[in-house]
Coordinates of C-alpha atoms in Angstrom, one line a residue:
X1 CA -54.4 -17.8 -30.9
X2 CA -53.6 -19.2 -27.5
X3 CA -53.6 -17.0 -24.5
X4 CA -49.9 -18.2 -23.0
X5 CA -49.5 -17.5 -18.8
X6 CA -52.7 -18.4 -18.0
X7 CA -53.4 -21.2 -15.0
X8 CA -57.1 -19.9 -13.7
X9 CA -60.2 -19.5 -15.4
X10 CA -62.6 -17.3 -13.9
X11 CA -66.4 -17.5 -15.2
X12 CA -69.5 -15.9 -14.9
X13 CA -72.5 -18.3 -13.8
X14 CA -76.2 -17.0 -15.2
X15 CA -75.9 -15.8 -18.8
X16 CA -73.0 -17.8 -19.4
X17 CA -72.7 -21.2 -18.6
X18 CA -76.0 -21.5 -17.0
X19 CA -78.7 -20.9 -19.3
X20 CA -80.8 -18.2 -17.5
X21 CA -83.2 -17.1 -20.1
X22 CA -84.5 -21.0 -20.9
X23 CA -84.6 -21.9 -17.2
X24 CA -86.2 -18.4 -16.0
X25 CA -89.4 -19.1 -18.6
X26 CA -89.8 -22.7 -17.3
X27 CA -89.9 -20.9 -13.8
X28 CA -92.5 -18.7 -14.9
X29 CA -94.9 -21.1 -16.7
X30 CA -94.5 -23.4 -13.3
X31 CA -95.5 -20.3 -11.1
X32 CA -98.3 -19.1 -13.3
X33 CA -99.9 -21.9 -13.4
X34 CA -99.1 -23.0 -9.6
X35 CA -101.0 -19.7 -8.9
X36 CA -103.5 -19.3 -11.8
X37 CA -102.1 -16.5 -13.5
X38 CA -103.6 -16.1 -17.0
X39 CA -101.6 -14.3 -19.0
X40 CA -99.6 -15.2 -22.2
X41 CA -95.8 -16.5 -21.4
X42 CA -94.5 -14.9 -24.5
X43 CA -95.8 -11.5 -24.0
X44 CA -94.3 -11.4 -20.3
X45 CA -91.2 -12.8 -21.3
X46 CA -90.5 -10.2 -24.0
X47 CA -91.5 -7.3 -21.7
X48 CA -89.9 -8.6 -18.7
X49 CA -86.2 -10.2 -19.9
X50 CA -85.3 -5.8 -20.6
X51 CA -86.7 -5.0 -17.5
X52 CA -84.7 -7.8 -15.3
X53 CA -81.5 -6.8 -16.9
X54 CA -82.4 -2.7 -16.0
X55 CA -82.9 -3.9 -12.2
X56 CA -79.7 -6.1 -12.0
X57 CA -77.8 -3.0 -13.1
X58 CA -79.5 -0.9 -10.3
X59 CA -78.5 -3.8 -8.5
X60 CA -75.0 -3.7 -9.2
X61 CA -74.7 -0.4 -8.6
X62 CA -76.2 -0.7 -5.3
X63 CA -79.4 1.5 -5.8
X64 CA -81.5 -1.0 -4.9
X65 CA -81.5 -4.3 -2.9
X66 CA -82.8 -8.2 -3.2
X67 CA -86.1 -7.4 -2.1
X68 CA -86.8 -4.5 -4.3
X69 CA -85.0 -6.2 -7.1
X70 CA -87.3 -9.3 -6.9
X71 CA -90.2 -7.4 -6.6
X72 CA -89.5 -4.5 -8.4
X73 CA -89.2 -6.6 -11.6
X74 CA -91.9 -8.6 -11.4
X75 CA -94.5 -4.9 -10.9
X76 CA -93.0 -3.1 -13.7
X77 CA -93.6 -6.0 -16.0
X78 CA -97.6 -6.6 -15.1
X79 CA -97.5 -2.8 -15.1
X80 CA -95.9 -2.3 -18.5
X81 CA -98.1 -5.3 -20.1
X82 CA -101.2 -3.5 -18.3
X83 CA -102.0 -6.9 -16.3
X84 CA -103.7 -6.0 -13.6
X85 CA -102.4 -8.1 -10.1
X86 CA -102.6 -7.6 -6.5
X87 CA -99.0 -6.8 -4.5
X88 CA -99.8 -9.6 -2.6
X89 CA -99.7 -11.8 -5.7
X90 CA -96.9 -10.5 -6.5
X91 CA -94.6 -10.9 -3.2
X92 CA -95.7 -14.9 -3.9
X93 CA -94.9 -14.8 -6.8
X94 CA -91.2 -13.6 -6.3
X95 CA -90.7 -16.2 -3.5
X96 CA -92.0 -19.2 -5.6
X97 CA -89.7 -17.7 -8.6
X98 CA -86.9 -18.4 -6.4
X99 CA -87.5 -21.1 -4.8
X100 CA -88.3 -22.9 -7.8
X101 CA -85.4 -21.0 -10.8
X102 CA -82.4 -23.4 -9.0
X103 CA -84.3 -26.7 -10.0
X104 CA -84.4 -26.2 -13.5
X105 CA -80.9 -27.3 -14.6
X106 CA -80.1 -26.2 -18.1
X107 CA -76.9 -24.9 -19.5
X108 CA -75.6 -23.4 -22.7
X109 CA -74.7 -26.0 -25.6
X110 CA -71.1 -26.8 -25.1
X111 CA -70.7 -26.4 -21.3
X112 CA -69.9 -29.6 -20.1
X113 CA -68.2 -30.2 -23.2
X114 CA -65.9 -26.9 -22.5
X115 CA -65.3 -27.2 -18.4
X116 CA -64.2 -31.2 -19.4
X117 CA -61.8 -30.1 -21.7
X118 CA -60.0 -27.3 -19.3
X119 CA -60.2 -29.2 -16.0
X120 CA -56.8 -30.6 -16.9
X121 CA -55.5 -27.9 -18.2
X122 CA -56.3 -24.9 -15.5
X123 CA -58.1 -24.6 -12.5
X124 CA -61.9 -23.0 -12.8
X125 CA -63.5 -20.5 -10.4
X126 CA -66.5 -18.8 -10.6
X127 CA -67.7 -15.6 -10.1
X128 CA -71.3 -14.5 -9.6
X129 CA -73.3 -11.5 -8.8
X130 CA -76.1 -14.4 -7.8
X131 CA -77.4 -14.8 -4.6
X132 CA -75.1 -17.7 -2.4
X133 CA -78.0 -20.3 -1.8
X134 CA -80.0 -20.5 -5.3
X135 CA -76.3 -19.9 -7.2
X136 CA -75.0 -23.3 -5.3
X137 CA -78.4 -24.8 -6.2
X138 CA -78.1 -23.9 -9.5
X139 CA -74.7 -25.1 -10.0
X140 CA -75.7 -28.4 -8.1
X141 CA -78.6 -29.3 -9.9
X142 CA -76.6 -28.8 -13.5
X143 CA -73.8 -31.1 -12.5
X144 CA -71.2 -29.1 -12.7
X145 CA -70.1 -27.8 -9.4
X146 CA -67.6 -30.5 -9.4
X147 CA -65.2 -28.6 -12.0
X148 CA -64.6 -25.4 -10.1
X149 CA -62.3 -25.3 -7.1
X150 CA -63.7 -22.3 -5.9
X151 CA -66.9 -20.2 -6.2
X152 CA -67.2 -16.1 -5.1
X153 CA -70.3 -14.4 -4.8
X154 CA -71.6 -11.0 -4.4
X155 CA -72.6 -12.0 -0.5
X156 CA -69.6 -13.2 0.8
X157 CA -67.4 -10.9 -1.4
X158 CA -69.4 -8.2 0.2
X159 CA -69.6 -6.4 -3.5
X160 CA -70.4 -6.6 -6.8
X161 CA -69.0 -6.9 -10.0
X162 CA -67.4 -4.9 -11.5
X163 CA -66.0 -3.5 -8.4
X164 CA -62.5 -4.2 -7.9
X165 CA -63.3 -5.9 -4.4
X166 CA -64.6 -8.6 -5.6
X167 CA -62.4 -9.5 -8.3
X168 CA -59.4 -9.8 -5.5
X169 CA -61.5 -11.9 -3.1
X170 CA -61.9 -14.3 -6.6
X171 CA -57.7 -14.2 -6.4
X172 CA -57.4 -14.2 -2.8
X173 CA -59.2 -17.5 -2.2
X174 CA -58.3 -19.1 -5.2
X175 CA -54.5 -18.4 -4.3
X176 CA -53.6 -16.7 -7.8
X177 CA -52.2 -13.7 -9.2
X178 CA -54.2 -11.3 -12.0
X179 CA -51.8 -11.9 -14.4
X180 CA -52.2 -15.5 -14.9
X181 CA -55.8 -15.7 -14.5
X182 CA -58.9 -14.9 -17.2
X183 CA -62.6 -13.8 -16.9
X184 CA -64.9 -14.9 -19.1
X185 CA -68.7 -13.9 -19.0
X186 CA -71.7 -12.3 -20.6
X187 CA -71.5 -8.6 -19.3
X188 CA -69.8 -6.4 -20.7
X189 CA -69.7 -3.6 -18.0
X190 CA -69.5 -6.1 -14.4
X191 CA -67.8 -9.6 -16.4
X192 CA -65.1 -7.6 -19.0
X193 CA -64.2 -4.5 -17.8
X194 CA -64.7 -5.0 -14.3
X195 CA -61.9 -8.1 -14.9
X196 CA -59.5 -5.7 -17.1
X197 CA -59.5 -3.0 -14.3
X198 CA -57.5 -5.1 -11.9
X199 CA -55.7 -6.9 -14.0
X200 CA -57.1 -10.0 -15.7
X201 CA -57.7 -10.8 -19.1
X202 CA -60.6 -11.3 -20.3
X203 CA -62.9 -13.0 -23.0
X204 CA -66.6 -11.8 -23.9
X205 CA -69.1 -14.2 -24.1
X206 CA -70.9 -12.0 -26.7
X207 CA -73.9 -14.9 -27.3
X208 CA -76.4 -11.8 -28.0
X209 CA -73.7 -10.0 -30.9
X210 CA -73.6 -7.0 -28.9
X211 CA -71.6 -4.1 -30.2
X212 CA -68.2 -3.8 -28.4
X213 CA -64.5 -2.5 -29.0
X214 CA -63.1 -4.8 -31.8
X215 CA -60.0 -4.8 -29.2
X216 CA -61.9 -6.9 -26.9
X217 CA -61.1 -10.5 -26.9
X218 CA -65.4 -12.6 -27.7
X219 CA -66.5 -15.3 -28.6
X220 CA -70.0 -15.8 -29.9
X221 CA -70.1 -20.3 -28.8
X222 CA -68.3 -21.4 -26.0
X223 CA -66.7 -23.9 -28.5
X224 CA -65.3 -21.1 -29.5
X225 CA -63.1 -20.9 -26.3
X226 CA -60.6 -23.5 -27.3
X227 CA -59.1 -20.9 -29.7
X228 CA -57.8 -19.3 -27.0
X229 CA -57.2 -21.8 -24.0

C-alpha cells in the first residue's frame, strides 16, 4: 500500500544501496595480495564480516573511535583466525583498506533502477554513519550521487545514528518536516528506530531476513519499495 504524505526519502548508504559486503572482499583480495598476505579470503571474510559489524556498534555508541575501529577490526580477525601478523602490517593494512574500499563501485541489484524511478516523484537524501571523504567517493564512483539533493554524515552532523541529532540535521538541511519524510536502511537499531524516535517513518531493508516486530514496515528487494512509494 502506498505511504501517502510523503515528499523526502531518506536512505542509508553501505548495506543498503551500496553493496558493502561484495566491495569490502574485492578490497581485501587487492590489499592482500598488494602486501603478500597469505591467507584464505573466505576464511577472513566469514570471521571478519561479525566482527566489523560488533566494532561499528562500539562505534555508534561512541566507545571507540575511527582509528581503533579500523584497526581494531582488522587484529581481532587475524587474532580470532590465529594468523599471526605484525601491528605494523596491520596499521597498512587499514590505510590501504580505505584508500582503496571507495573505488570499487558496486551496488545492490535494483538501485539505479529504484533512485530512477523516485527522482520525480520525491526528493532523496542520504544519511550515513560513513566517514565524509570515502562515503562521497563511494557514492561518486557508483554513479549515483546525482539523485540525492542532499547527503549528512556522522562528521558534520557531529553524531551518529540513531541519535536524534542527526536525524534533525538530515531535516534541517534538506528543508523538510518528519512527518513527510521516510528512512530506509539496513539497521535496525541506528536506520529504523533511530528514524521512528523523531518522527519519520520508516522501511527496513531486511536483505539478511533478520527477525524484527511484524509491525515494522521491510522489505527484503529494493524492488520491493515501489509497494510503498
Amino acid at each position: 500500500m502506498k505511504i501517502k504524505a510523503i515528499k523526502h526519502v531518506f536512505f542509508d548508504l553501505d548495506h543498503t544501496l551500496w553493496d558493502f559486503d561484495k566491495n569490502s572482499a574485492l578490497t581485501f583480495d587487492k590489499i592482500f595480495k598488494r602486501h603478500q598476505v597469505e591467507i584464505n579470503l573466505e576464511t577472513f571474510l566469514e570471521v571478519y564480516e561479525p566482527v566489523n559489524l560488533r566494532y561499528w556498534k562500539r562505534f555508534r555508541n561512541d566507545e571507540i573511535d575511527k582509528i581503533e575501529l579500523r584497526y581494531g577490526r582488522l587484529r581481532d580477525t587475524f587474532n580470532e583466525i590465529g594468523f599471526v601478523v605484525d601491528d605494523t602490517l596491520i596499521h597498512n593494512l587499514a590505510m590501504d583498506y580505505i584508500e582503496f574500499l571507495s573505488s570499487f563501485s558496486h551496488l545492490f541489484e535494483g538501485t539505479l533502477e529504484l533512485l530512477q524511478y523516485l527522482q520525480p516523484k520525491y526528493q532523496l537524501h542520504i544519511i550515513t554513519n560513513g566517514f565524509e571523504e570515502p562515503q562521497l567517493k563511494k557514492m561518486n564512483a557508483s554513479a549515483i550521487t546525482s539523485y540525492f539533493k542532499t547527503i549528512t554524515n556522522a562528521e558534520i552532523a557531529g553524531v551518529k545514528k540513531p541519535n536524534p541529532i542527526i536525524f534533525d540535521y538530515a531535516l534541517n538541511i534538506a528543508k523538510a518536516q518528519s512527518k513527510e519524510s521516510i528512512m530506509i536502511g539496513d539497521n535496525y537499531e541506528a536506520d529504523i528506530l533511530g528514524a521512528l524516535n523523531v518522527g519519520y517513518d520508516a522501511i527496513f531493508f531486511n536483505y539478511r531476513n533478520d527477525l524484527t516486530e511484524p509491525h515494522i514496515k521491510q522489505v527484503r528487494h529494493l524492488s520491493q519499495l515501489k509497494k510503498y512509494l
